[in-house]
JSON list of C-alpha atoms and ligand atoms in Angstrom, two decimals:
[
{"chain": "A", "resi": 196, "resn": "MET", "atom": "CA", "xyz": [13.20, 5.20, -14.19]},
{"chain": "A", "resi": 197, "resn": "LEU", "atom": "CA", "xyz": [13.16, 6.20, -11.19]},
{"chain": "A", "resi": 198, "resn": "LEU", "atom": "CA", "xyz": [9.91, 7.90, -9.56]},
{"chain": "A", "resi": 199, "resn": "GLU", "atom": "CA", "xyz": [9.34, 10.37, -6.96]},
{"chain": "A", "resi": 200, "resn": "ILE", "atom": "CA", "xyz": [7.85, 9.33, -3.80]},
{"chain": "A", "resi": 201, "resn": "LYS", "atom": "CA", "xyz": [4.87, 11.85, -2.86]},
{"chain": "A", "resi": 202, "resn": "LYS", "atom": "CA", "xyz": [4.78, 13.26, 0.55]},
{"chain": "A", "resi": 203, "resn": "HIS", "atom": "CA", "xyz": [1.77, 13.69, 3.16]},
{"chain": "A", "resi": 204, "resn": "PRO", "atom": "CA", "xyz": [0.04, 16.36, 2.63]},
{"chain": "A", "resi": 205, "resn": "PHE", "atom": "CA", "xyz": [0.17, 15.53, -1.40]},
{"chain": "A", "resi": 206, "resn": "PRO", "atom": "CA", "xyz": [-3.98, 15.47, -2.57]},
{"chain": "A", "resi": 207, "resn": "LEU", "atom": "CA", "xyz": [-3.71, 12.56, -4.33]},
{"chain": "A", "resi": 208, "resn": "LEU", "atom": "CA", "xyz": [-2.86, 10.22, -1.19]},
{"chain": "A", "resi": 209, "resn": "LYS", "atom": "CA", "xyz": [-6.03, 11.26, 0.44]},
{"chain": "A", "resi": 210, "resn": "LYS", "atom": "CA", "xyz": [-8.26, 9.97, -2.55]},
{"chain": "A", "resi": 211, "resn": "ARG", "atom": "CA", "xyz": [-9.64, 6.31, -3.04]},
{"chain": "A", "resi": 212, "resn": "CYS", "atom": "CA", "xyz": [-7.96, 5.77, -6.55]},
{"chain": "A", "resi": 213, "resn": "GLU", "atom": "CA", "xyz": [-9.79, 4.96, -9.50]},
{"chain": "A", "resi": 214, "resn": "ALA", "atom": "CA", "xyz": [-9.89, 1.11, -10.89]},
{"chain": "A", "resi": 215, "resn": "VAL", "atom": "CA", "xyz": [-7.62, -0.29, -13.76]},
{"chain": "A", "resi": 216, "resn": "LYS", "atom": "CA", "xyz": [-9.60, -0.25, -16.66]},
{"chain": "A", "resi": 217, "resn": "THR", "atom": "CA", "xyz": [-7.13, -2.95, -18.90]},
{"chain": "A", "resi": 218, "resn": "VAL", "atom": "CA", "xyz": [-3.64, -4.15, -18.25]},
{"chain": "A", "resi": 219, "resn": "ASN", "atom": "CA", "xyz": [-1.86, -2.75, -20.67]},
{"chain": "A", "resi": 220, "resn": "GLY", "atom": "CA", "xyz": [1.90, -2.24, -21.52]},
{"chain": "A", "resi": 221, "resn": "GLU", "atom": "CA", "xyz": [2.03, 1.56, -19.78]},
{"chain": "A", "resi": 222, "resn": "ILE", "atom": "CA", "xyz": [0.38, -0.01, -16.92]},
{"chain": "A", "resi": 223, "resn": "ARG", "atom": "CA", "xyz": [3.22, -2.58, -16.81]},
{"chain": "A", "resi": 224, "resn": "ALA", "atom": "CA", "xyz": [5.92, 0.01, -17.55]},
{"chain": "A", "resi": 225, "resn": "LEU", "atom": "CA", "xyz": [4.77, 2.06, -14.48]},
{"chain": "A", "resi": 226, "resn": "ILE", "atom": "CA", "xyz": [4.66, -1.15, -12.48]},
{"chain": "A", "resi": 227, "resn": "ARG", "atom": "CA", "xyz": [8.38, -1.78, -13.48]},
{"chain": "A", "resi": 228, "resn": "ASP", "atom": "CA", "xyz": [8.85, 1.66, -12.31]},
{"chain": "A", "resi": 229, "resn": "MET", "atom": "CA", "xyz": [7.33, 1.09, -9.07]},
{"chain": "A", "resi": 230, "resn": "PHE", "atom": "CA", "xyz": [9.47, -1.55, -8.43]},
{"chain": "A", "resi": 231, "resn": "GLN", "atom": "CA", "xyz": [12.94, 0.12, -8.68]},
{"chain": "A", "resi": 232, "resn": "THR", "atom": "CA", "xyz": [11.45, 2.60, -7.03]},
{"chain": "A", "resi": 233, "resn": "MET", "atom": "CA", "xyz": [10.44, 0.74, -3.69]},
{"chain": "A", "resi": 234, "resn": "TYR", "atom": "CA", "xyz": [13.93, -1.04, -3.68]},
{"chain": "A", "resi": 235, "resn": "HIS", "atom": "CA", "xyz": [15.92, 2.00, -4.41]},
{"chain": "A", "resi": 236, "resn": "ASN", "atom": "CA", "xyz": [14.14, 3.52, -1.15]},
{"chain": "A", "resi": 237, "resn": "ASN", "atom": "CA", "xyz": [13.82, 0.08, 0.71]},
{"chain": "A", "resi": 238, "resn": "GLY", "atom": "CA", "xyz": [10.52, -0.22, 1.01]},
{"chain": "A", "resi": 239, "resn": "ILE", "atom": "CA", "xyz": [8.09, -3.15, 0.82]},
{"chain": "A", "resi": 240, "resn": "GLY", "atom": "CA", "xyz": [5.50, -1.72, -0.88]},
{"chain": "A", "resi": 241, "resn": "LEU", "atom": "CA", "xyz": [4.17, 0.75, -3.12]},
{"chain": "A", "resi": 242, "resn": "ALA", "atom": "CA", "xyz": [0.84, 2.26, -4.50]},
{"chain": "A", "resi": 243, "resn": "SER", "atom": "CA", "xyz": [0.59, 4.44, -7.24]},
{"chain": "A", "resi": 244, "resn": "ASN", "atom": "CA", "xyz": [-0.78, 7.52, -5.87]},
{"chain": "A", "resi": 245, "resn": "GLN", "atom": "CA", "xyz": [2.20, 7.46, -3.82]},
{"chain": "A", "resi": 246, "resn": "VAL", "atom": "CA", "xyz": [4.05, 7.95, -7.12]},
{"chain": "A", "resi": 247, "resn": "GLY", "atom": "CA", "xyz": [1.45, 10.59, -8.52]},
{"chain": "A", "resi": 248, "resn": "HIS", "atom": "CA", "xyz": [-0.93, 8.14, -10.25]},
{"chain": "A", "resi": 249, "resn": "ASP", "atom": "CA", "xyz": [-4.72, 7.88, -9.39]},
{"chain": "A", "resi": 250, "resn": "LEU", "atom": "CA", "xyz": [-5.15, 3.64, -10.20]},
{"chain": "A", "resi": 251, "resn": "GLN", "atom": "CA", "xyz": [-5.81, 0.69, -8.09]},
{"chain": "A", "resi": 252, "resn": "LEU", "atom": "CA", "xyz": [-2.59, -0.54, -8.22]},
{"chain": "A", "resi": 253, "resn": "ALA", "atom": "CA", "xyz": [0.43, -1.27, -5.74]},
{"chain": "A", "resi": 254, "resn": "VAL", "atom": "CA", "xyz": [3.60, -3.03, -5.83]},
{"chain": "A", "resi": 255, "resn": "ILE", "atom": "CA", "xyz": [4.69, -5.33, -2.98]},
{"chain": "A", "resi": 256, "resn": "ASP", "atom": "CA", "xyz": [8.06, -7.11, -2.03]},
{"chain": "A", "resi": 257, "resn": "VAL", "atom": "CA", "xyz": [8.36, -8.65, 1.26]},
{"chain": "A", "resi": 258, "resn": "GLY", "atom": "CA", "xyz": [11.42, -10.56, 1.26]},
{"chain": "A", "resi": 259, "resn": "ASP", "atom": "CA", "xyz": [10.07, -13.54, -0.92]},
{"chain": "A", "resi": 260, "resn": "GLY", "atom": "CA", "xyz": [9.39, -12.12, -4.23]},
{"chain": "A", "resi": 261, "resn": "LYS", "atom": "CA", "xyz": [7.18, -9.26, -6.14]},
{"chain": "A", "resi": 262, "resn": "ARG", "atom": "CA", "xyz": [3.72, -9.48, -5.77]},
{"chain": "A", "resi": 263, "resn": "VAL", "atom": "CA", "xyz": [1.45, -7.06, -8.23]},
{"chain": "A", "resi": 264, "resn": "ILE", "atom": "CA", "xyz": [-2.27, -6.07, -6.90]},
{"chain": "A", "resi": 265, "resn": "ILE", "atom": "CA", "xyz": [-4.97, -4.40, -9.37]},
{"chain": "A", "resi": 266, "resn": "ASN", "atom": "CA", "xyz": [-8.20, -3.41, -8.26]},
{"chain": "A", "resi": 267, "resn": "PRO", "atom": "CA", "xyz": [-7.70, -5.31, -5.13]},
{"chain": "A", "resi": 268, "resn": "LYS", "atom": "CA", "xyz": [-10.45, -6.55, -2.68]},
{"chain": "A", "resi": 269, "resn": "ILE", "atom": "CA", "xyz": [-9.78, -8.10, 0.30]},
{"chain": "A", "resi": 270, "resn": "ILE", "atom": "CA", "xyz": [-12.41, -11.38, 1.08]},
{"chain": "A", "resi": 271, "resn": "LYS", "atom": "CA", "xyz": [-11.16, -12.54, 3.98]},
{"chain": "A", "resi": 272, "resn": "LYS", "atom": "CA", "xyz": [-9.95, -11.01, 7.54]},
{"chain": "A", "resi": 273, "resn": "GLN", "atom": "CA", "xyz": [-8.83, -13.38, 10.43]},
{"chain": "A", "resi": 274, "resn": "GLY", "atom": "CA", "xyz": [-7.35, -12.04, 13.69]},
{"chain": "A", "resi": 275, "resn": "LYS", "atom": "CA", "xyz": [-6.08, -9.03, 14.97]},
{"chain": "A", "resi": 276, "resn": "GLU", "atom": "CA", "xyz": [-2.26, -8.37, 15.56]},
{"chain": "A", "resi": 277, "resn": "THR", "atom": "CA", "xyz": [-0.19, -5.05, 16.64]},
{"chain": "A", "resi": 278, "resn": "SER", "atom": "CA", "xyz": [3.20, -4.08, 14.78]},
{"chain": "A", "resi": 279, "resn": "GLU", "atom": "CA", "xyz": [5.20, -1.31, 14.03]},
{"chain": "A", "resi": 280, "resn": "GLU", "atom": "CA", "xyz": [4.88, 0.43, 10.17]},
{"chain": "A", "resi": 281, "resn": "GLY", "atom": "CA", "xyz": [6.72, 2.99, 8.74]},
{"chain": "A", "resi": 282, "resn": "CYS", "atom": "CA", "xyz": [5.52, 4.64, 5.21]},
{"chain": "A", "resi": 283, "resn": "LEU", "atom": "CA", "xyz": [7.47, 6.36, 2.36]},
{"chain": "A", "resi": 284, "resn": "SER", "atom": "CA", "xyz": [5.16, 9.17, 2.05]},
{"chain": "A", "resi": 285, "resn": "LEU", "atom": "CA", "xyz": [5.40, 9.56, 6.09]},
{"chain": "A", "resi": 286, "resn": "PRO", "atom": "CA", "xyz": [9.35, 9.63, 6.17]},
{"chain": "A", "resi": 287, "resn": "HIS", "atom": "CA", "xyz": [10.46, 9.69, 9.99]},
{"chain": "A", "resi": 288, "resn": "LEU", "atom": "CA", "xyz": [7.01, 8.41, 11.21]},
{"chain": "A", "resi": 289, "resn": "PHE", "atom": "CA", "xyz": [6.42, 4.44, 12.63]},
{"chain": "A", "resi": 290, "resn": "LEU", "atom": "CA", "xyz": [3.41, 4.06, 14.64]},
{"chain": "A", "resi": 291, "resn": "LYS", "atom": "CA", "xyz": [2.25, 0.75, 15.75]},
{"chain": "A", "resi": 292, "resn": "ILE", "atom": "CA", "xyz": [-0.75, -0.37, 14.16]},
{"chain": "A", "resi": 293, "resn": "LYS", "atom": "CA", "xyz": [-3.68, -3.10, 14.92]},
{"chain": "A", "resi": 294, "resn": "ARG", "atom": "CA", "xyz": [-4.39, -4.88, 11.63]},
{"chain": "A", "resi": 295, "resn": "ALA", "atom": "CA", "xyz": [-6.10, -8.68, 10.50]},
{"chain": "A", "resi": 296, "resn": "LYS", "atom": "CA", "xyz": [-3.26, -10.93, 11.18]},
{"chain": "A", "resi": 297, "resn": "ARG", "atom": "CA", "xyz": [-3.91, -13.30, 8.15]},
{"chain": "A", "resi": 298, "resn": "ILE", "atom": "CA", "xyz": [-6.00, -11.64, 4.93]},
{"chain": "A", "resi": 299, "resn": "GLU", "atom": "CA", "xyz": [-7.14, -12.63, 1.82]},
{"chain": "A", "resi": 300, "resn": "VAL", "atom": "CA", "xyz": [-7.38, -10.30, -1.44]},
{"chain": "A", "resi": 301, "resn": "GLU", "atom": "CA", "xyz": [-8.25, -10.73, -4.51]},
{"chain": "A", "resi": 302, "resn": "ALA", "atom": "CA", "xyz": [-6.72, -8.72, -8.01]},
{"chain": "A", "resi": 303, "resn": "LEU", "atom": "CA", "xyz": [-5.64, -8.75, -10.99]},
{"chain": "A", "resi": 304, "resn": "ASN", "atom": "CA", "xyz": [-2.18, -9.36, -11.34]},
{"chain": "A", "resi": 305, "resn": "GLU", "atom": "CA", "xyz": [0.60, -7.37, -14.38]},
{"chain": "A", "resi": 306, "resn": "LYS", "atom": "CA", "xyz": [-0.58, -9.90, -17.00]},
{"chain": "A", "resi": 307, "resn": "GLY", "atom": "CA", "xyz": [-4.40, -8.84, -16.11]},
{"chain": "A", "resi": 308, "resn": "GLU", "atom": "CA", "xyz": [-5.47, -12.64, -14.35]},
{"chain": "A", "resi": 309, "resn": "ASN", "atom": "CA", "xyz": [-7.06, -12.87, -11.62]},
{"chain": "A", "resi": 310, "resn": "VAL", "atom": "CA", "xyz": [-5.42, -13.88, -8.54]},
{"chain": "A", "resi": 311, "resn": "ARG", "atom": "CA", "xyz": [-5.99, -15.04, -4.91]},
{"chain": "A", "resi": 312, "resn": "ILE", "atom": "CA", "xyz": [-3.05, -13.91, -2.51]},
{"chain": "A", "resi": 313, "resn": "LYS", "atom": "CA", "xyz": [-3.50, -15.26, 1.30]},
{"chain": "A", "resi": 314, "resn": "GLY", "atom": "CA", "xyz": [-1.13, -13.74, 3.47]},
{"chain": "A", "resi": 315, "resn": "GLU", "atom": "CA", "xyz": [-0.24, -13.98, 7.53]},
{"chain": "A", "resi": 316, "resn": "GLY", "atom": "CA", "xyz": [2.35, -11.57, 9.21]},
{"chain": "A", "resi": 317, "resn": "LEU", "atom": "CA", "xyz": [4.22, -9.29, 7.22]},
{"chain": "A", "resi": 318, "resn": "LEU", "atom": "CA", "xyz": [2.18, -9.68, 4.25]},
{"chain": "A", "resi": 319, "resn": "ALA", "atom": "CA", "xyz": [-0.92, -9.68, 5.47]},
{"chain": "A", "resi": 320, "resn": "PHE", "atom": "CA", "xyz": [0.06, -6.06, 7.35]},
{"chain": "A", "resi": 321, "resn": "CYS", "atom": "CA", "xyz": [1.78, -4.51, 3.73]},
{"chain": "A", "resi": 322, "resn": "LEU", "atom": "CA", "xyz": [-1.04, -6.08, 1.56]},
{"chain": "A", "resi": 323, "resn": "GLN", "atom": "CA", "xyz": [-3.90, -3.88, 3.85]},
{"chain": "A", "resi": 324, "resn": "HIS", "atom": "CA", "xyz": [-1.19, -1.12, 4.07]},
{"chain": "A", "resi": 325, "resn": "GLU", "atom": "CA", "xyz": [-1.09, -0.57, 0.43]},
{"chain": "A", "resi": 326, "resn": "ILE", "atom": "CA", "xyz": [-5.10, -1.14, -0.19]},
{"chain": "A", "resi": 327, "resn": "ASP", "atom": "CA", "xyz": [-5.24, 1.45, 2.73]},
{"chain": "A", "resi": 328, "resn": "HIS", "atom": "CA", "xyz": [-3.24, 3.89, 0.47]},
{"chain": "A", "resi": 329, "resn": "LEU", "atom": "CA", "xyz": [-5.42, 3.10, -2.71]},
{"chain": "A", "resi": 330, "resn": "ASN", "atom": "CA", "xyz": [-8.52, 3.99, -0.57]},
{"chain": "A", "resi": 331, "resn": "GLY", "atom": "CA", "xyz": [-6.58, 7.07, 0.33]},
{"chain": "A", "resi": 332, "resn": "VAL", "atom": "CA", "xyz": [-6.28, 5.95, 4.40]},
{"chain": "A", "resi": 333, "resn": "LEU", "atom": "CA", "xyz": [-2.28, 6.84, 5.58]},
{"chain": "A", "resi": 334, "resn": "ILE", "atom": "CA", "xyz": [-1.13, 5.21, 8.86]},
{"chain": "A", "resi": 335, "resn": "LYS", "atom": "CA", "xyz": [-1.52, 8.34, 10.83]},
{"chain": "A", "resi": 336, "resn": "ASP", "atom": "CA", "xyz": [-5.55, 7.87, 9.98]},
{"chain": "A", "resi": 337, "resn": "ARG", "atom": "CA", "xyz": [-5.56, 4.39, 11.81]},
{"chain": "A", "resi": 338, "resn": "ILE", "atom": "CA", "xyz": [-4.45, 5.55, 14.93]},
{"chain": "A", "resi": 339, "resn": "GLY", "atom": "CA", "xyz": [-6.36, 7.83, 17.60]},
{"chain": "A", "resi": 340, "resn": "PHE", "atom": "CA", "xyz": [-6.78, 11.29, 18.35]},
{"chain": "A", "resi": 341, "resn": "LEU", "atom": "CA", "xyz": [-4.67, 11.17, 21.65]},
{"chain": "A", "resi": 342, "resn": "HIS", "atom": "CA", "xyz": [-2.36, 9.31, 20.48]},
{"chain": "A", "resi": 343, "resn": "LYS", "atom": "CA", "xyz": [-1.99, 11.62, 17.37]},
{"chain": "A", "resi": 344, "resn": "LEU", "atom": "CA", "xyz": [-1.62, 14.77, 19.70]},
{"chain": "A", "resi": 345, "resn": "ARG", "atom": "CA", "xyz": [0.69, 12.73, 21.63]},
{"chain": "A", "resi": 346, "resn": "ASN", "atom": "CA", "xyz": [3.28, 12.49, 18.47]},
{"chain": "A", "resi": 347, "resn": "LEU", "atom": "CA", "xyz": [2.11, 15.99, 17.14]},
{"chain": "A", "resi": 348, "resn": "ILE", "atom": "CA", "xyz": [1.09, 14.49, 14.10]},
{"chain": "A", "resi": 349, "resn": "LYS", "atom": "CA", "xyz": [-1.31, 16.54, 11.73]},
{"chain": "B", "resi": 63, "resn": "ZN", "atom": "ZN1", "xyz": [2.61, 3.98, 3.04]}
]
């Protein structure tokens, strides 16, 4: 089922999402819908609060297959790199964001198993972008005041 993507300023986009307690059938159904919605909108990642759910859950596919992160924690960060990012909740806005180049994330997968994901480049940026969403942070919050003024971003 296609879900409606919530756009800024939708209140849940600013909230730190609640941890998922049990990875059950309901969660797996939401994961299926989130992948379908993400692919339909040509996205590479989608967080649950972008579709109106208050859960530490995001789906990712940077071109090498599906990845699900539930209750993710970044356990390692290395290097810095700036790249241009967009966001399905901020249409037509592309911003240069500086992030760690390599990261390691601990999370649960769609089966409720503990997984570790090591990411570099696009996967690392995408993981950080989605984990930001789950903490109520959007790309517009990652840039300085002057940059915002120049781009007239609220
Ligand atoms: Zn986004």
